[in-house]
Short mmCIF file of C-alpha atoms and ligand atoms in Angstrom, two decimals:
data_model
loop_
_atom_site.label_atom_id
_atom_site.label_comp_id
_atom_site.label_asym_id
_atom_site.label_seq_id
_atom_site.Cartn_x
_atom_site.Cartn_y
_atom_site.Cartn_z
CA UNK A 9 -13.02 3.57 -4.74
CA UNK A 10 -14.95 6.36 -6.32
CA UNK A 11 -12.32 8.98 -6.96
CA UNK A 12 -13.48 10.57 -10.21
CA UNK A 13 -10.51 12.85 -10.82
CA UNK A 14 -9.43 12.91 -14.46
CA UNK A 15 -6.12 11.15 -15.01
CA UNK A 16 -3.83 11.90 -17.98
CA UNK A 17 -4.15 9.27 -20.69
CA UNK A 18 -7.31 7.70 -19.23
CA UNK A 19 -10.66 7.94 -21.06
CA UNK A 20 -13.30 9.61 -18.84
CA UNK A 21 -15.81 6.80 -19.48
CA UNK A 22 -13.32 3.96 -18.87
CA UNK A 23 -14.70 1.21 -16.59
CA UNK A 24 -13.11 0.70 -13.16
CA UNK A 25 -9.71 -0.98 -13.49
CA UNK A 26 -10.74 -3.29 -10.66
CA UNK A 27 -14.17 -4.00 -9.23
CA UNK A 28 -14.29 -6.46 -6.35
CA UNK A 29 -17.80 -7.10 -5.04
CA UNK A 30 -18.58 -8.86 -1.77
CA UNK A 31 -15.68 -11.30 -2.07
CA UNK A 32 -15.33 -14.04 0.53
CA UNK A 33 -12.33 -16.35 0.50
CA UNK A 34 -12.39 -19.34 2.78
CA UNK A 35 -9.43 -21.72 3.28
CA UNK A 36 -10.83 -24.52 5.42
CA UNK A 37 -11.58 -22.92 8.76
CA UNK A 38 -9.74 -19.71 7.87
CA UNK A 39 -11.75 -16.88 6.36
CA UNK A 40 -9.00 -14.90 4.62
CA UNK A 41 -11.44 -12.40 3.06
CA UNK A 42 -14.78 -11.78 4.72
CA UNK A 43 -16.91 -9.89 2.20
CA UNK A 44 -14.62 -7.31 0.58
CA UNK A 45 -15.87 -4.74 -1.92
CA UNK A 46 -13.37 -2.42 -3.56
CA UNK A 47 -13.34 -0.24 -6.66
CA UNK A 48 -10.14 1.07 -8.23
CA UNK A 49 -10.47 3.71 -10.96
CA UNK A 50 -8.02 3.72 -13.89
CA UNK A 51 -4.83 5.74 -13.47
CA UNK A 52 -4.91 5.55 -9.67
CA UNK A 53 -2.17 4.29 -7.40
CA UNK A 54 -3.91 2.37 -4.64
CA UNK A 55 -2.25 0.92 -1.57
CA UNK A 56 -3.52 -2.08 0.35
CA UNK A 57 -2.17 -2.07 3.88
CA UNK A 58 -2.88 -4.24 6.89
CA UNK A 59 -1.18 -6.31 9.57
CA UNK A 60 0.32 -9.75 8.77
CA UNK A 61 -2.43 -12.19 7.87
CA UNK A 62 -4.96 -9.42 7.11
CA UNK A 63 -5.64 -10.87 3.64
CA UNK A 64 -3.60 -8.56 1.38
CA UNK A 65 -1.94 -11.26 -0.71
CA UNK A 66 -5.17 -13.25 -0.91
CA UNK A 67 -6.96 -10.18 -2.25
CA UNK A 68 -4.26 -9.71 -4.87
CA UNK A 69 -4.39 -13.39 -5.82
CA UNK A 70 -8.15 -13.12 -6.25
CA UNK A 71 -7.77 -10.03 -8.47
CA UNK A 72 -5.17 -11.83 -10.62
CA UNK A 73 -7.37 -14.92 -10.91
CA UNK A 74 -4.86 -17.09 -9.02
CA UNK A 75 -7.35 -17.85 -6.24
CA UNK A 76 -11.04 -18.41 -6.90
CA UNK A 77 -13.21 -16.68 -4.27
CA UNK A 78 -15.75 -18.75 -2.34
CA UNK A 79 -18.30 -15.98 -3.00
CA UNK A 80 -18.49 -12.67 -4.83
CA UNK A 81 -17.31 -11.34 -8.18
CA UNK A 82 -14.16 -9.71 -9.51
CA UNK A 83 -13.95 -7.64 -12.69
CA UNK A 84 -10.63 -6.38 -14.04
CA UNK A 85 -10.45 -3.79 -16.85
CA UNK A 86 -14.14 -4.36 -17.52
CA UNK A 87 -13.98 -8.18 -17.76
CA UNK A 88 -15.03 -10.86 -15.29
CA UNK A 89 -11.92 -12.59 -13.95
CA UNK A 90 -13.64 -15.98 -13.54
CA UNK A 91 -12.86 -18.11 -16.61
CA UNK A 92 -10.93 -15.27 -18.28
CA UNK A 93 -7.54 -15.54 -16.63
CA UNK A 94 -5.35 -16.14 -19.67
CA UNK A 95 -6.89 -13.21 -21.59
CA UNK A 96 -6.42 -10.93 -18.59
CA UNK A 97 -2.81 -11.98 -18.14
CA UNK A 98 -1.95 -9.90 -21.19
CA UNK A 99 -3.27 -6.74 -19.48
CA UNK A 100 -1.90 -7.26 -15.97
CA UNK A 101 1.72 -7.06 -14.82
CA UNK A 102 2.38 -8.75 -11.50
CA UNK A 103 5.29 -8.39 -9.11
CA UNK A 104 4.87 -11.33 -6.70
CA UNK A 105 6.12 -11.26 -3.13
CA UNK A 106 8.89 -13.73 -4.05
CA UNK A 107 11.05 -12.29 -6.84
CA UNK A 108 11.58 -15.75 -8.46
CA UNK A 109 14.18 -14.96 -11.15
CA UNK A 110 16.47 -17.48 -12.86
CA UNK A 111 19.65 -16.59 -11.02
CA UNK A 112 22.11 -18.58 -13.18
CA UNK A 113 21.47 -16.41 -16.24
CA UNK A 114 21.71 -12.68 -16.99
CA UNK A 115 19.06 -10.03 -16.41
CA UNK A 116 18.66 -9.78 -20.19
CA UNK A 117 18.13 -13.55 -20.54
CA UNK A 118 15.54 -13.53 -17.75
CA UNK A 119 13.61 -10.83 -19.56
CA UNK A 120 14.07 -12.54 -22.96
CA UNK A 121 12.46 -15.67 -21.53
CA UNK A 122 9.47 -13.75 -20.12
CA UNK A 123 9.11 -11.75 -23.35
CA UNK A 124 8.81 -15.02 -25.29
CA UNK A 125 6.25 -16.30 -22.79
CA UNK A 126 4.11 -13.18 -23.21
CA UNK A 127 4.69 -12.90 -26.97
CA UNK A 128 6.15 -9.39 -26.60
CA UNK A 129 6.66 -7.71 -29.99
CA UNK A 130 10.09 -6.15 -30.72
CA UNK A 131 11.36 -7.88 -27.60
CA UNK A 132 14.95 -6.60 -27.65
CA UNK A 133 13.84 -2.99 -27.93
CA UNK A 134 11.27 -3.42 -25.15
CA UNK A 135 13.76 -5.17 -22.85
CA UNK A 136 16.17 -2.27 -23.33
CA UNK A 137 13.36 0.18 -22.47
CA UNK A 138 12.28 -1.53 -19.26
CA UNK A 139 15.86 -2.01 -18.08
CA UNK A 140 16.44 1.70 -18.68
CA UNK A 141 13.29 2.49 -16.70
CA UNK A 142 14.52 0.58 -13.65
CA UNK A 143 18.07 1.90 -14.03
CA UNK A 144 19.76 -1.41 -14.85
CA UNK A 145 20.87 -0.93 -18.49
CA UNK A 146 24.52 -1.15 -17.46
CA UNK A 147 24.00 -4.51 -15.73
CA UNK A 148 21.86 -6.15 -18.43
CA UNK A 149 24.50 -8.75 -19.35
CA UNK A 150 25.43 -9.66 -15.75
CA UNK A 151 24.31 -12.89 -14.10
CA UNK A 152 21.44 -12.25 -11.67
CA UNK A 153 23.03 -14.35 -8.90
CA UNK A 154 25.52 -11.52 -8.34
CA UNK A 155 22.78 -8.86 -7.97
CA UNK A 156 21.79 -7.37 -4.63
CA UNK A 157 18.24 -7.97 -3.35
CA UNK A 158 17.20 -4.49 -4.48
CA UNK A 159 18.59 -5.00 -8.00
CA UNK A 160 16.76 -8.32 -8.27
CA UNK A 161 13.57 -6.56 -7.19
CA UNK A 162 14.12 -4.00 -9.97
CA UNK A 163 14.63 -6.77 -12.57
CA UNK A 164 11.34 -8.28 -11.39
CA UNK A 165 9.60 -4.91 -11.80
CA UNK A 166 11.07 -4.66 -15.33
CA UNK A 167 9.69 -8.13 -16.03
CA UNK A 168 6.21 -7.11 -14.84
CA UNK A 169 6.33 -4.14 -17.24
CA UNK A 170 7.58 -6.01 -20.32
CA UNK A 171 4.22 -6.53 -22.02
CA UNK A 172 3.17 -2.94 -21.37
CA UNK A 173 0.25 -3.80 -19.06
CA UNK A 174 -2.45 -1.27 -18.23
CA UNK A 175 -2.65 -2.58 -14.64
CA UNK A 176 0.32 -3.25 -12.40
CA UNK A 177 -0.06 -5.30 -9.23
CA UNK A 178 2.91 -5.05 -6.91
CA UNK A 179 3.03 -7.24 -3.81
CA UNK A 180 5.34 -5.46 -1.36
CA UNK A 181 7.50 -3.81 -4.04
CA UNK A 182 10.19 -2.52 -1.69
CA UNK A 183 10.46 -5.31 0.86
CA UNK A 184 14.07 -5.94 1.85
CA UNK A 185 15.66 -3.14 -0.21
CA UNK A 186 17.83 -0.28 1.03
CA UNK A 187 16.61 3.30 1.35
CA UNK A 188 18.13 4.47 -1.94
CA UNK A 189 16.66 1.58 -3.96
CA UNK A 190 13.36 2.14 -2.23
CA UNK A 191 13.28 5.73 -3.45
CA UNK A 192 14.26 4.60 -6.96
CA UNK A 193 11.37 2.14 -6.97
CA UNK A 194 9.04 4.88 -5.74
CA UNK A 195 10.21 7.03 -8.66
CA UNK A 196 9.43 4.17 -11.11
CA UNK A 197 5.95 3.78 -9.62
CA UNK A 198 5.32 7.52 -9.94
CA UNK A 199 6.43 7.41 -13.59
CA UNK A 200 3.98 4.54 -14.22
CA UNK A 201 1.21 6.72 -12.88
CA UNK A 202 2.13 9.62 -15.16
CA UNK A 203 1.77 7.20 -18.09
CA UNK A 204 -1.87 6.62 -17.02
CA UNK A 205 -1.36 3.09 -15.70
CA UNK A 206 -3.23 1.80 -12.70
CA UNK A 207 -1.06 0.51 -9.88
CA UNK A 208 -2.22 -1.55 -6.91
CA UNK A 209 0.41 -2.28 -4.31
CA UNK A 210 0.49 -3.94 -0.94
CA UNK A 211 2.85 -2.62 1.64
CA UNK A 212 3.65 -2.88 5.31
CA UNK A 213 5.36 0.52 5.16
CA UNK A 214 2.85 3.21 5.95
CA UNK A 215 5.18 5.98 4.79
CA UNK A 216 5.30 4.24 1.41
CA UNK A 217 1.50 4.28 1.16
CA UNK A 218 1.43 7.93 2.20
CA UNK A 219 4.14 8.91 -0.29
CA UNK A 220 2.81 7.02 -3.31
CA UNK A 221 -0.86 6.29 -3.11
CA UNK A 222 -3.88 8.31 -4.23
CA UNK A 223 -6.02 6.08 -2.04
CA UNK A 224 -5.32 3.60 0.72
CA UNK A 225 -7.38 0.55 1.68
CA UNK A 226 -6.83 -0.74 5.22
CA UNK A 227 -7.53 -4.43 5.73
CA UNK A 228 -7.89 -6.10 9.09
CA UNK A 229 -8.69 -9.79 9.56
CA UNK A 230 -10.13 -10.10 6.05
CA UNK A 231 -12.32 -7.00 6.37
CA UNK A 232 -11.91 -3.60 4.76
CA UNK A 233 -11.93 -1.21 7.72
CA UNK A 234 -11.33 1.99 5.71
CA UNK A 235 -10.45 3.21 2.25
CA UNK A 236 -9.85 6.81 1.36
CA UNK A 237 -7.18 9.31 0.42
CA UNK A 238 -4.26 9.47 2.90
CA UNK A 239 -5.31 13.03 3.81
CA UNK A 240 -8.92 12.00 4.54
CA UNK A 241 -7.76 9.03 6.60
CA UNK A 242 -5.51 11.20 8.74
CA UNK A 243 -8.29 13.80 9.16
CA UNK A 244 -10.60 11.02 10.32
CA UNK A 245 -8.18 10.17 13.12
CA UNK A 246 -8.35 13.78 14.32
CA UNK A 247 -5.61 16.15 15.36
CA UNK A 248 -2.81 15.04 17.61
CA UNK A 249 -2.26 17.10 20.77
CA UNK A 250 0.88 16.42 22.77
CA UNK A 251 0.86 17.57 26.41
CA UNK A 252 4.02 17.76 28.49
CA UNK A 253 3.40 16.79 32.10
CA UNK A 254 4.85 14.68 34.90
CA UNK A 255 4.37 10.95 34.33
CA UNK A 256 2.62 10.57 37.71
CA UNK A 257 -0.06 12.98 36.44
CA UNK A 258 -0.29 11.55 32.91
CA UNK A 259 -2.27 8.40 33.73
CA UNK A 260 -4.87 10.29 35.76
CA UNK A 261 -5.09 12.95 33.05
CA UNK A 262 -5.51 10.28 30.37
CA UNK A 263 -8.51 8.74 32.19
CA UNK A 264 -10.11 12.16 32.75
CA UNK A 265 -9.57 13.51 29.23
CA UNK A 266 -10.98 10.37 27.58
CA UNK A 267 -14.33 11.40 29.11
CA UNK A 268 -14.02 14.89 27.63
CA UNK A 269 -16.21 15.64 24.57
CA UNK A 270 -14.15 15.73 21.36
CA UNK A 271 -11.35 13.48 22.67
CA UNK A 272 -11.08 10.35 20.51
CA UNK A 273 -8.19 8.62 22.25
CA UNK A 274 -5.38 9.32 24.70
CA UNK A 275 -2.14 7.49 25.45
CA UNK A 276 0.64 8.11 27.93
CA UNK A 277 4.08 8.71 26.40
CA UNK A 278 7.55 9.46 27.80
CA UNK A 279 7.01 13.25 27.86
CA UNK A 280 3.44 13.12 29.19
CA UNK A 281 0.27 12.48 27.20
CA UNK A 282 -0.71 12.20 23.54
CA UNK A 283 -4.36 13.00 22.86
CA UNK A 284 -6.24 12.56 19.56
CA UNK A 285 -8.81 15.31 19.24
CA UNK A 286 -11.75 15.38 16.81
CA UNK A 287 -11.28 17.79 13.90
CA UNK A 288 -14.21 19.95 15.10
CA UNK A 289 -12.76 20.38 18.62
CA UNK A 290 -10.41 23.21 19.53
CA UNK A 291 -7.27 21.61 21.07
CA UNK A 292 -6.84 24.66 23.33
CA UNK A 293 -10.10 23.73 25.08
CA UNK A 294 -8.52 20.37 25.90
CA UNK A 295 -5.33 22.06 27.13
CA UNK A 296 -7.53 24.27 29.36
CA UNK A 297 -9.34 21.21 30.73
CA UNK A 298 -6.00 19.47 31.35
CA UNK A 299 -4.59 22.50 33.21
CA UNK A 300 -7.50 22.35 35.65
CA UNK A 301 -6.36 18.84 36.59
CA UNK A 302 -2.56 19.15 36.73
CA UNK A 303 0.33 21.40 35.66
CA UNK A 304 0.97 21.26 31.89
CA UNK A 305 4.44 22.49 31.00
CA UNK A 306 3.92 22.75 27.26
CA UNK A 307 1.80 21.53 24.38
CA UNK A 308 1.86 21.26 20.58
CA UNK A 309 -0.60 20.10 17.94
CA UNK A 310 0.13 18.28 14.68
CA UNK A 311 -1.59 16.09 12.08
CA UNK A 312 -1.34 12.37 12.79
CA UNK A 313 0.66 10.31 10.32
CA UNK A 314 -0.62 7.21 8.57
CA UNK A 315 1.07 4.98 11.17
CA UNK A 316 -1.17 6.51 13.84
CA UNK A 317 -4.23 6.17 11.59
CA UNK A 318 -3.38 2.53 11.04
CA UNK A 319 -2.95 1.88 14.77
CA UNK A 320 -6.29 3.51 15.53
CA UNK A 321 -8.14 1.56 12.82
CA UNK A 322 -6.54 -1.81 13.42
CA UNK A 323 -6.46 -1.69 17.22
CA UNK A 324 -7.17 -5.14 18.64
CA UNK A 325 -5.81 -7.09 15.65
CA UNK A 326 -2.96 -9.50 16.03
CA UNK A 327 0.59 -7.99 15.81
P1 ATP B 296 1.40 -10.85 5.19
O1 ATP B 296 1.48 -9.37 5.49
O2 ATP B 296 1.97 -11.66 6.32
O3 ATP B 296 1.95 -11.23 3.84
P2 ATP B 296 -1.36 -10.97 4.22
O4 ATP B 296 -2.13 -9.77 4.70
O5 ATP B 296 -0.87 -10.95 2.83
O6 ATP B 296 -0.18 -11.27 5.24
P3 ATP B 296 -2.62 -13.46 3.49
O7 ATP B 296 -1.34 -14.08 3.03
O8 ATP B 296 -3.59 -13.04 2.47
O9 ATP B 296 -2.31 -12.23 4.47
O10 ATP B 296 -3.32 -14.48 4.50
C1 ATP B 296 -4.60 -14.22 5.10
C2 ATP B 296 -4.99 -15.45 5.92
O11 ATP B 296 -5.34 -16.54 5.05
C3 ATP B 296 -3.89 -15.97 6.83
O12 ATP B 296 -4.50 -16.45 8.02
C4 ATP B 296 -3.28 -17.12 6.03
O13 ATP B 296 -2.73 -18.08 6.89
C5 ATP B 296 -4.52 -17.65 5.30
N1 ATP B 296 -4.18 -18.25 4.00
C6 ATP B 296 -3.72 -17.62 2.90
N2 ATP B 296 -3.55 -18.47 1.88
C7 ATP B 296 -3.91 -19.70 2.34
C8 ATP B 296 -3.98 -21.01 1.76
N3 ATP B 296 -3.64 -21.23 0.50
N4 ATP B 296 -4.41 -22.01 2.55
C9 ATP B 296 -4.77 -21.80 3.82
N5 ATP B 296 -4.74 -20.59 4.43
C10 ATP B 296 -4.32 -19.56 3.70
#
């Protein structure tokens, strides 16, 4: 990922935070990653999205040194991951998919234990800071078993931040949390970015990627099918033109318009037809062509959202 924008708090000559080169990961007959190359510049928030089984968690495990790739190299914060895992652990904070807290003890005790493990200096002060950051100062002395799923997720984020890592890796940070907690977690992630940290997150929520990420990498069946800014990805999918017409005309219109220059895709919908039109094509030309074939009662154009981009780029993959 070659975004060279300057980020507050990041030296202009800093090496990529992550550099994955031609990584293959084979589990028996399953090729979880099939030659992935990816570059993440410091201070960026990068989203990895893809259908179930696309290889997101495997890619994260490879970056963290938890899984050794069958081929290829991984460098994190300028250092080769292979053989360097314990040194890198001090610079990476990881939120795994499973929250895995000790639920019989308090939030504070959970963090105290992790702080000891990481050798965090001035542990009590730092624990107070991270709990404040995730909005749980008031619940510090409560037993984790009584916390909601979202609160447990926030304790786990606090734990990932304890040793002040330059790189945060968050595997589905908002899975299973309510809308309010989700927005709180988004606010924490944005505040991490303003501090100049690099954040890599996986998500199945496309709106999350669109709201948070400077760049988005789309994985499908172990292959990187696209990586770019959300705006560039949506532009690549073209403009969305919605045509209102009778359903008995829509199918015929769909077949005809898909032959029309500048039309990328068309699909029938309950109000008529949705057509994706190349950025260089004037949608009104397509409306004109449609009107020669059947009555069109109305039309509107809009930008596609990331969900539509994702569907276009991962068409044909398993659900
Ligand atoms: P999800 O969205 O469901 O979490 P994912 O994109 O994170 O999926 P991975 O968990 O990376 O996908 O899995 C990619 C593929 O590799 C899957 O087919 C999975 O079954 C396989 N896989 C992952 N880890 C292992 C393993 N340790 N042994 C065997 N197969 C594995």
